[in-house]
């Protein structure tokens, strides 16, 4: 029973303390109101003077063909390796890591802007005023502008490109996979400049897709090139053998049947032509299989949504900024007053 009474007394005490705290805050209502109005005014000023930002978003689908087992088995019957594998090094989250990689983003940064000789990285540096900030450091004074070819970078410029790569990933460049069950990917860039927002997004996706497709089809292309070379060589040899055989036949035309040894050259030429024709036929079959393989191994790459200029400008809403500014200022003041009240009650100040 004593425990119950003690619990009831504790709850009453808590209620009284909260009531006293609220009554003390209520006395400060005018101050809270004034600070809230000032906070709302600051939020409204921010909405008026904030620079608009632009977001260029691109959605694409990228996947490989995995239904190639039967074709590889068929090609194996002809004794040829088509380089087909069920293991996919670039799948799922690996595609996102490829898009984020320094290789891809660096290649995108050194692409030239459409209709201009200016590379994208120089535009980004100018808009962010990085070139002016670098003037304060003696070792960075000659870092800008960057050359149009990444192979011409100095060690200092290369280090700056790596830092810019990290800055872009943490700030303006966003890469995501909306649904892990699907092969859809979304790349977006947010910037105060439309050219940066639109072109960086497009360039990153183009460079990644080019590298992905080239990597996925490399083995199939190598096999196709090898078979094409073999086919051309056999075709030339077969044509030469047919010509030589015809020449030998012409030499023995109306020859006395008693001189059979002189017909041996024509017979040998005929045998060689027959053997080359059989080999040529088999290689042509393998060549056609290799062409189909290359087509199957070429990944599916399709753009869904593409950013186009002019992009929509995004600015903080005036009403939203007013409400958030007022609420935030009022909340901070109430928090400060609460701390002050606790010290006053605790230490009698």
CSV table of C-alpha atoms in Angstrom, one decimal:
chain,number,residue,atom,x,y,z
A,1,UNK,CA,0.0,0.0,0.0
A,2,UNK,CA,2.9,2.3,0.8
A,3,UNK,CA,4.4,1.6,-2.6
A,4,UNK,CA,1.1,2.7,-4.3
A,5,UNK,CA,1.0,5.9,-2.3
A,6,UNK,CA,4.6,6.7,-3.1
A,7,UNK,CA,3.9,6.1,-6.8
A,8,UNK,CA,0.9,8.4,-6.7
A,9,UNK,CA,2.8,11.1,-4.9
A,10,UNK,CA,5.6,10.9,-7.5
A,11,UNK,CA,3.2,11.3,-10.4
A,12,UNK,CA,1.6,14.2,-8.8
A,13,UNK,CA,5.0,15.8,-8.2
A,14,UNK,CA,5.9,15.3,-11.9
A,15,UNK,CA,2.6,16.8,-13.0
A,16,UNK,CA,3.1,19.8,-10.7
A,17,UNK,CA,6.7,20.4,-12.1
A,18,UNK,CA,5.5,20.2,-15.7
A,19,UNK,CA,2.6,22.6,-14.8
A,20,UNK,CA,5.0,25.0,-13.2
A,21,UNK,CA,7.4,24.8,-16.2
A,22,UNK,CA,4.6,25.4,-18.6
A,23,UNK,CA,3.3,28.4,-16.6
A,24,UNK,CA,6.8,29.9,-16.5
A,25,UNK,CA,7.1,29.5,-20.3
A,26,UNK,CA,3.7,31.1,-20.7
A,27,UNK,CA,5.0,34.2,-19.1
A,28,UNK,CA,7.6,34.4,-21.9
A,29,UNK,CA,5.0,34.1,-24.7
A,30,UNK,CA,5.7,37.5,-26.1
A,31,UNK,CA,9.4,36.8,-26.4
A,32,UNK,CA,8.7,33.4,-28.0
A,33,UNK,CA,6.3,35.0,-30.4
A,34,UNK,CA,8.8,37.8,-31.4
A,35,UNK,CA,11.6,35.3,-31.9
A,36,UNK,CA,9.3,33.1,-34.0
A,37,UNK,CA,8.4,36.0,-36.2
A,38,UNK,CA,12.0,36.9,-36.6
A,39,UNK,CA,12.8,33.3,-37.5
A,40,UNK,CA,10.0,33.3,-40.0
A,41,UNK,CA,11.3,36.5,-41.6
A,42,UNK,CA,14.8,35.0,-41.9
A,43,UNK,CA,13.3,32.0,-43.6
A,44,UNK,CA,11.4,34.2,-46.0
A,45,UNK,CA,14.5,36.2,-46.8
A,46,UNK,CA,16.3,32.9,-47.5
A,47,UNK,CA,13.6,31.8,-49.9
A,48,UNK,CA,13.8,35.1,-51.7
A,49,UNK,CA,17.6,35.2,-52.2
A,50,UNK,CA,18.4,31.4,-52.4
A,51,UNK,CA,19.8,30.5,-55.8
A,52,UNK,CA,17.7,28.0,-57.8
A,53,UNK,CA,19.1,24.5,-58.3
A,54,UNK,CA,18.5,22.1,-61.2
A,55,UNK,CA,18.4,18.4,-61.1
A,56,UNK,CA,19.1,16.3,-64.2
A,57,UNK,CA,17.8,12.7,-63.7
A,58,UNK,CA,18.3,9.7,-66.0
A,59,UNK,CA,16.7,6.3,-65.6
A,60,UNK,CA,18.0,3.4,-67.7
A,61,UNK,CA,17.8,-0.4,-67.7
A,62,UNK,CA,21.0,-2.4,-68.1
A,63,UNK,CA,21.2,-6.2,-68.0
A,64,UNK,CA,23.0,-9.1,-69.6
A,65,UNK,CA,21.6,-12.0,-71.5
A,66,UNK,CA,22.0,-15.2,-69.5
A,67,UNK,CA,20.1,-17.6,-71.8
A,68,UNK,CA,23.2,-18.6,-73.6
A,69,UNK,CA,23.9,-22.1,-72.1
A,70,UNK,CA,22.3,-24.0,-75.0
A,71,UNK,CA,24.3,-21.9,-77.6
A,72,UNK,CA,27.5,-22.5,-75.8
A,73,UNK,CA,26.8,-26.3,-75.7
A,74,UNK,CA,26.1,-26.2,-79.4
A,75,UNK,CA,29.3,-24.4,-80.1
A,76,UNK,CA,31.2,-26.9,-78.0
A,77,UNK,CA,30.2,-29.6,-80.4
A,78,UNK,CA,32.3,-27.8,-83.1
A,79,UNK,CA,35.3,-27.6,-80.7
A,80,UNK,CA,35.2,-23.8,-80.2
A,81,UNK,CA,35.0,-21.8,-77.0
A,82,UNK,CA,32.7,-18.8,-77.3
A,83,UNK,CA,33.8,-17.3,-74.0
A,84,UNK,CA,30.3,-17.5,-72.5
A,85,UNK,CA,29.9,-17.7,-68.8
A,86,UNK,CA,27.1,-17.7,-66.3
A,87,UNK,CA,29.1,-15.6,-63.9
A,88,UNK,CA,28.3,-11.9,-64.2
A,89,UNK,CA,30.9,-9.6,-62.6
A,90,UNK,CA,28.7,-6.6,-63.3
A,91,UNK,CA,25.3,-7.3,-61.8
A,92,UNK,CA,23.0,-5.6,-59.3
A,93,UNK,CA,25.0,-3.4,-56.9
A,94,UNK,CA,28.2,-3.9,-59.0
A,95,UNK,CA,26.6,-1.7,-61.6
A,96,UNK,CA,26.2,1.1,-59.0
A,97,UNK,CA,29.8,0.7,-57.9
A,98,UNK,CA,30.8,0.9,-61.6
A,99,UNK,CA,28.9,4.2,-62.0
A,100,UNK,CA,30.5,5.5,-58.8
A,101,UNK,CA,34.0,4.4,-59.8
A,102,UNK,CA,36.8,7.0,-60.4
A,103,UNK,CA,37.4,5.6,-63.9
A,104,UNK,CA,33.9,6.3,-65.1
A,105,UNK,CA,33.4,9.7,-63.4
A,106,UNK,CA,36.9,10.8,-64.5
A,107,UNK,CA,36.1,9.9,-68.1
A,108,UNK,CA,32.9,11.8,-67.8
A,109,UNK,CA,34.5,14.9,-66.4
A,110,UNK,CA,36.9,15.1,-69.4
A,111,UNK,CA,34.1,14.9,-72.0
A,112,UNK,CA,33.6,18.1,-74.0
A,113,UNK,CA,30.3,19.9,-73.7
A,114,UNK,CA,27.9,19.7,-76.6
A,115,UNK,CA,28.7,22.3,-79.2
A,116,UNK,CA,31.8,23.5,-77.3
A,117,UNK,CA,35.5,22.8,-76.9
A,118,UNK,CA,35.3,23.2,-73.2
A,119,UNK,CA,35.6,20.1,-71.0
A,120,UNK,CA,33.0,19.6,-68.3
A,121,UNK,CA,35.5,19.6,-65.4
A,122,UNK,CA,36.6,23.2,-66.1
A,123,UNK,CA,32.9,24.3,-66.1
A,124,UNK,CA,32.4,22.6,-62.7
A,125,UNK,CA,35.5,24.2,-61.3
A,126,UNK,CA,34.5,27.7,-62.5
A,127,UNK,CA,30.9,27.5,-61.2
A,128,UNK,CA,32.1,26.4,-57.8
A,129,UNK,CA,34.8,29.1,-57.7
A,130,UNK,CA,37.4,26.5,-57.0
A,131,UNK,CA,39.9,28.1,-59.3
A,132,UNK,CA,39.9,31.3,-57.3
A,133,UNK,CA,40.3,29.4,-54.0
A,134,UNK,CA,43.3,27.5,-55.4
A,135,UNK,CA,45.1,30.8,-56.1
A,136,UNK,CA,45.7,31.0,-52.3
A,137,UNK,CA,48.0,27.9,-52.5
A,138,UNK,CA,51.3,28.3,-54.4
A,139,UNK,CA,51.4,24.7,-55.5
A,140,UNK,CA,47.8,24.9,-57.0
A,141,UNK,CA,48.2,28.2,-58.9
A,142,UNK,CA,48.8,26.5,-62.2
A,143,UNK,CA,46.4,23.6,-61.7
A,144,UNK,CA,43.6,25.4,-63.6
A,145,UNK,CA,42.5,25.0,-66.4
A,146,UNK,CA,42.6,21.3,-66.8
A,147,UNK,CA,43.7,19.8,-70.2
A,148,UNK,CA,41.2,18.2,-72.5
A,149,UNK,CA,42.9,14.8,-72.1
A,150,UNK,CA,43.2,13.1,-68.7
A,151,UNK,CA,46.5,11.6,-69.9
A,152,UNK,CA,48.0,15.1,-69.9
A,153,UNK,CA,47.3,15.7,-66.2
A,154,UNK,CA,50.1,16.7,-63.9
A,155,UNK,CA,50.3,14.8,-60.5
A,156,UNK,CA,48.8,17.8,-58.7
A,157,UNK,CA,45.9,18.0,-61.2
A,158,UNK,CA,45.3,14.3,-60.9
A,159,UNK,CA,45.1,14.6,-57.1
A,160,UNK,CA,42.5,17.4,-57.5
A,161,UNK,CA,40.5,15.2,-59.9
A,162,UNK,CA,40.4,12.5,-57.2
A,163,UNK,CA,39.2,15.0,-54.6
A,164,UNK,CA,36.6,16.3,-57.0
A,165,UNK,CA,35.4,12.8,-57.5
A,166,UNK,CA,34.7,12.4,-53.8
A,167,UNK,CA,33.1,15.8,-53.6
A,168,UNK,CA,30.7,15.0,-56.4
A,169,UNK,CA,29.7,11.7,-54.9
A,170,UNK,CA,29.0,13.2,-51.4
A,171,UNK,CA,27.2,16.2,-52.8
A,172,UNK,CA,25.6,16.7,-56.2
A,173,UNK,CA,25.9,13.2,-57.9
A,174,UNK,CA,23.4,10.7,-56.8
A,175,UNK,CA,23.3,7.0,-58.0
A,176,UNK,CA,20.6,4.7,-56.9
A,177,UNK,CA,18.6,1.5,-57.7
A,178,UNK,CA,14.9,2.2,-57.1
A,179,UNK,CA,14.0,-1.5,-56.8
A,180,UNK,CA,16.6,-4.2,-56.1
A,181,UNK,CA,14.4,-6.7,-57.8
A,182,UNK,CA,14.6,-4.9,-61.1
A,183,UNK,CA,17.4,-3.9,-63.4
A,184,UNK,CA,16.5,-0.2,-63.4
A,185,UNK,CA,19.1,2.4,-62.3
A,186,UNK,CA,18.8,6.1,-61.7
A,187,UNK,CA,21.5,8.7,-61.9
A,188,UNK,CA,20.9,12.3,-61.1
A,189,UNK,CA,23.0,15.5,-60.7
A,190,UNK,CA,21.9,18.5,-58.7
A,191,UNK,CA,23.7,21.8,-59.5
A,192,UNK,CA,23.1,25.5,-59.8
A,193,UNK,CA,24.1,25.3,-63.4
A,194,UNK,CA,21.8,23.5,-65.9
A,195,UNK,CA,24.7,22.4,-68.2
A,196,UNK,CA,26.4,20.6,-65.3
A,197,UNK,CA,23.2,19.0,-64.0
A,198,UNK,CA,22.3,17.7,-67.5
A,199,UNK,CA,25.6,16.8,-69.0
A,200,UNK,CA,27.3,15.2,-66.0
A,201,UNK,CA,24.4,12.8,-65.7
A,202,UNK,CA,24.4,11.9,-69.4
A,203,UNK,CA,28.2,11.5,-69.5
A,204,UNK,CA,28.4,9.2,-66.5
A,205,UNK,CA,25.8,6.9,-67.9
A,206,UNK,CA,27.3,6.9,-71.4
A,207,UNK,CA,30.8,6.1,-70.1
A,208,UNK,CA,29.6,3.4,-67.8
A,209,UNK,CA,27.4,1.7,-70.4
A,210,UNK,CA,30.2,1.9,-73.0
A,211,UNK,CA,32.7,0.2,-70.6
A,212,UNK,CA,30.1,-2.3,-69.5
A,213,UNK,CA,29.2,-3.4,-73.0
A,214,UNK,CA,32.8,-3.5,-74.1
A,215,UNK,CA,33.7,-5.7,-71.2
A,216,UNK,CA,30.8,-8.1,-71.5
A,217,UNK,CA,31.4,-8.6,-75.2
A,218,UNK,CA,35.2,-8.7,-75.3
A,219,UNK,CA,35.5,-12.5,-75.3
A,220,UNK,CA,32.8,-12.9,-77.9
A,221,UNK,CA,34.3,-10.2,-80.1
A,222,UNK,CA,37.8,-11.8,-79.9
A,223,UNK,CA,36.4,-15.1,-80.9
A,224,UNK,CA,34.5,-13.6,-83.8
A,225,UNK,CA,37.6,-11.8,-85.0
A,226,UNK,CA,39.6,-15.0,-84.8
A,227,UNK,CA,37.0,-17.0,-86.8
A,228,UNK,CA,36.6,-14.2,-89.3
A,229,UNK,CA,40.4,-14.2,-89.9
A,230,UNK,CA,40.4,-18.0,-90.2
A,231,UNK,CA,37.5,-17.9,-92.7
A,232,UNK,CA,39.2,-15.3,-94.8
A,233,UNK,CA,42.4,-17.3,-94.9
A,234,UNK,CA,40.7,-20.5,-95.8
A,235,UNK,CA,38.7,-18.7,-98.5
A,236,UNK,CA,41.9,-17.4,-100.1
A,237,UNK,CA,43.5,-20.8,-99.9
A,238,UNK,CA,40.4,-22.5,-101.4
A,239,UNK,CA,40.3,-20.0,-104.2
A,240,UNK,CA,44.0,-20.6,-105.0
A,241,UNK,CA,43.5,-24.4,-104.9
A,242,UNK,CA,40.6,-24.2,-107.3
A,243,UNK,CA,42.6,-22.0,-109.7
A,244,UNK,CA,45.6,-24.3,-109.5
A,245,UNK,CA,43.5,-27.4,-110.1
A,246,UNK,CA,41.8,-25.8,-113.2
A,247,UNK,CA,45.3,-24.9,-114.5
A,248,UNK,CA,46.5,-28.5,-114.1
A,249,UNK,CA,43.4,-29.8,-115.9
A,250,UNK,CA,44.0,-27.3,-118.8
A,251,UNK,CA,47.6,-28.7,-119.1
A,252,UNK,CA,46.4,-32.3,-119.5
A,253,UNK,CA,43.5,-31.6,-121.8
A,254,UNK,CA,43.4,-34.2,-124.6
A,255,UNK,CA,46.3,-36.0,-123.0
A,256,UNK,CA,47.0,-39.6,-124.1
A,257,UNK,CA,45.3,-41.9,-121.5
A,258,UNK,CA,48.5,-43.9,-121.3
A,259,UNK,CA,50.3,-40.9,-119.5
A,260,UNK,CA,48.4,-41.0,-116.2
A,261,UNK,CA,51.3,-39.7,-114.2
A,262,UNK,CA,50.9,-36.3,-115.8
A,263,UNK,CA,47.3,-36.2,-114.4
A,264,UNK,CA,48.6,-36.5,-110.8
A,265,UNK,CA,49.0,-32.7,-110.4
A,266,UNK,CA,45.3,-32.1,-111.2
A,267,UNK,CA,44.2,-34.9,-108.9
A,268,UNK,CA,46.3,-33.6,-106.0
A,269,UNK,CA,44.9,-30.1,-106.6
A,270,UNK,CA,41.3,-31.5,-106.6
A,271,UNK,CA,42.0,-33.4,-103.4
A,272,UNK,CA,43.4,-30.2,-101.8
A,273,UNK,CA,40.5,-28.1,-102.9
A,274,UNK,CA,38.0,-30.7,-101.5
A,275,UNK,CA,39.8,-30.8,-98.1
A,276,UNK,CA,39.9,-27.0,-98.0
A,277,UNK,CA,36.2,-26.8,-98.9
A,278,UNK,CA,35.3,-29.1,-96.0
A,279,UNK,CA,37.4,-27.1,-93.6
A,280,UNK,CA,36.0,-23.8,-94.9
A,281,UNK,CA,32.4,-25.2,-94.5
A,282,UNK,CA,33.0,-26.0,-90.8
A,283,UNK,CA,34.7,-22.6,-90.0
A,284,UNK,CA,31.8,-20.8,-91.7
A,285,UNK,CA,29.4,-22.7,-89.4
A,286,UNK,CA,31.4,-21.6,-86.4
A,287,UNK,CA,31.5,-18.1,-87.7
A,288,UNK,CA,27.8,-17.9,-87.8
A,289,UNK,CA,27.5,-19.3,-84.3
A,290,UNK,CA,30.0,-16.6,-83.1
A,291,UNK,CA,27.9,-13.9,-84.7
A,292,UNK,CA,24.8,-15.1,-82.9
A,293,UNK,CA,26.9,-15.3,-79.7
A,294,UNK,CA,28.0,-11.7,-79.9
A,295,UNK,CA,24.5,-10.6,-80.4
A,296,UNK,CA,23.3,-12.6,-77.4
A,297,UNK,CA,26.2,-11.5,-75.2
A,298,UNK,CA,25.6,-7.8,-76.0
A,299,UNK,CA,23.8,-6.5,-72.9
A,300,UNK,CA,20.4,-4.8,-73.0
A,301,UNK,CA,20.9,-1.1,-72.5
A,302,UNK,CA,17.9,1.2,-72.9
A,303,UNK,CA,17.4,4.7,-71.7
A,304,UNK,CA,14.0,5.4,-70.0
A,305,UNK,CA,14.0,9.0,-68.9
A,306,UNK,CA,16.6,11.5,-70.2
A,307,UNK,CA,17.3,14.9,-68.8
A,308,UNK,CA,16.8,17.7,-71.3
A,309,UNK,CA,17.3,21.4,-71.0
A,310,UNK,CA,15.7,23.6,-69.9
A,311,UNK,CA,15.5,21.8,-66.5
A,312,UNK,CA,13.0,22.7,-63.9
A,313,UNK,CA,14.3,25.2,-61.3
A,314,UNK,CA,14.0,24.2,-57.7
A,315,UNK,CA,13.8,26.9,-55.0
A,316,UNK,CA,12.6,26.9,-51.4
A,317,UNK,CA,9.0,27.8,-51.1
A,318,UNK,CA,8.2,31.1,-49.4
A,319,UNK,CA,5.5,29.8,-47.2
A,320,UNK,CA,7.4,26.6,-46.3
A,321,UNK,CA,10.5,28.6,-45.5
A,322,UNK,CA,8.4,31.1,-43.4
A,323,UNK,CA,6.9,28.2,-41.3
A,324,UNK,CA,10.1,26.3,-40.9
A,325,UNK,CA,12.1,29.4,-39.9
A,326,UNK,CA,9.5,30.5,-37.4
A,327,UNK,CA,9.1,27.0,-35.9
A,328,UNK,CA,12.9,26.4,-35.7
A,329,UNK,CA,13.6,29.8,-34.0
A,330,UNK,CA,10.7,29.3,-31.5
A,331,UNK,CA,11.8,25.7,-30.8
A,332,UNK,CA,15.4,26.7,-30.1
A,333,UNK,CA,14.3,29.6,-27.8
A,334,UNK,CA,12.0,27.2,-25.9
A,335,UNK,CA,14.8,24.7,-25.5
A,336,UNK,CA,17.1,27.5,-24.2
A,337,UNK,CA,14.5,28.7,-21.8
A,338,UNK,CA,13.9,25.2,-20.6
A,339,UNK,CA,17.6,24.7,-19.8
A,340,UNK,CA,17.5,28.0,-18.0
A,341,UNK,CA,14.4,27.0,-16.0
A,342,UNK,CA,16.0,23.7,-14.9
A,343,UNK,CA,19.1,25.5,-13.6
A,344,UNK,CA,16.9,28.0,-11.8
A,345,UNK,CA,14.9,25.3,-10.1
A,346,UNK,CA,17.9,23.2,-9.3
A,347,UNK,CA,20.2,25.8,-8.0
A,348,UNK,CA,17.8,28.5,-7.1
A,349,UNK,CA,19.2,31.1,-9.5
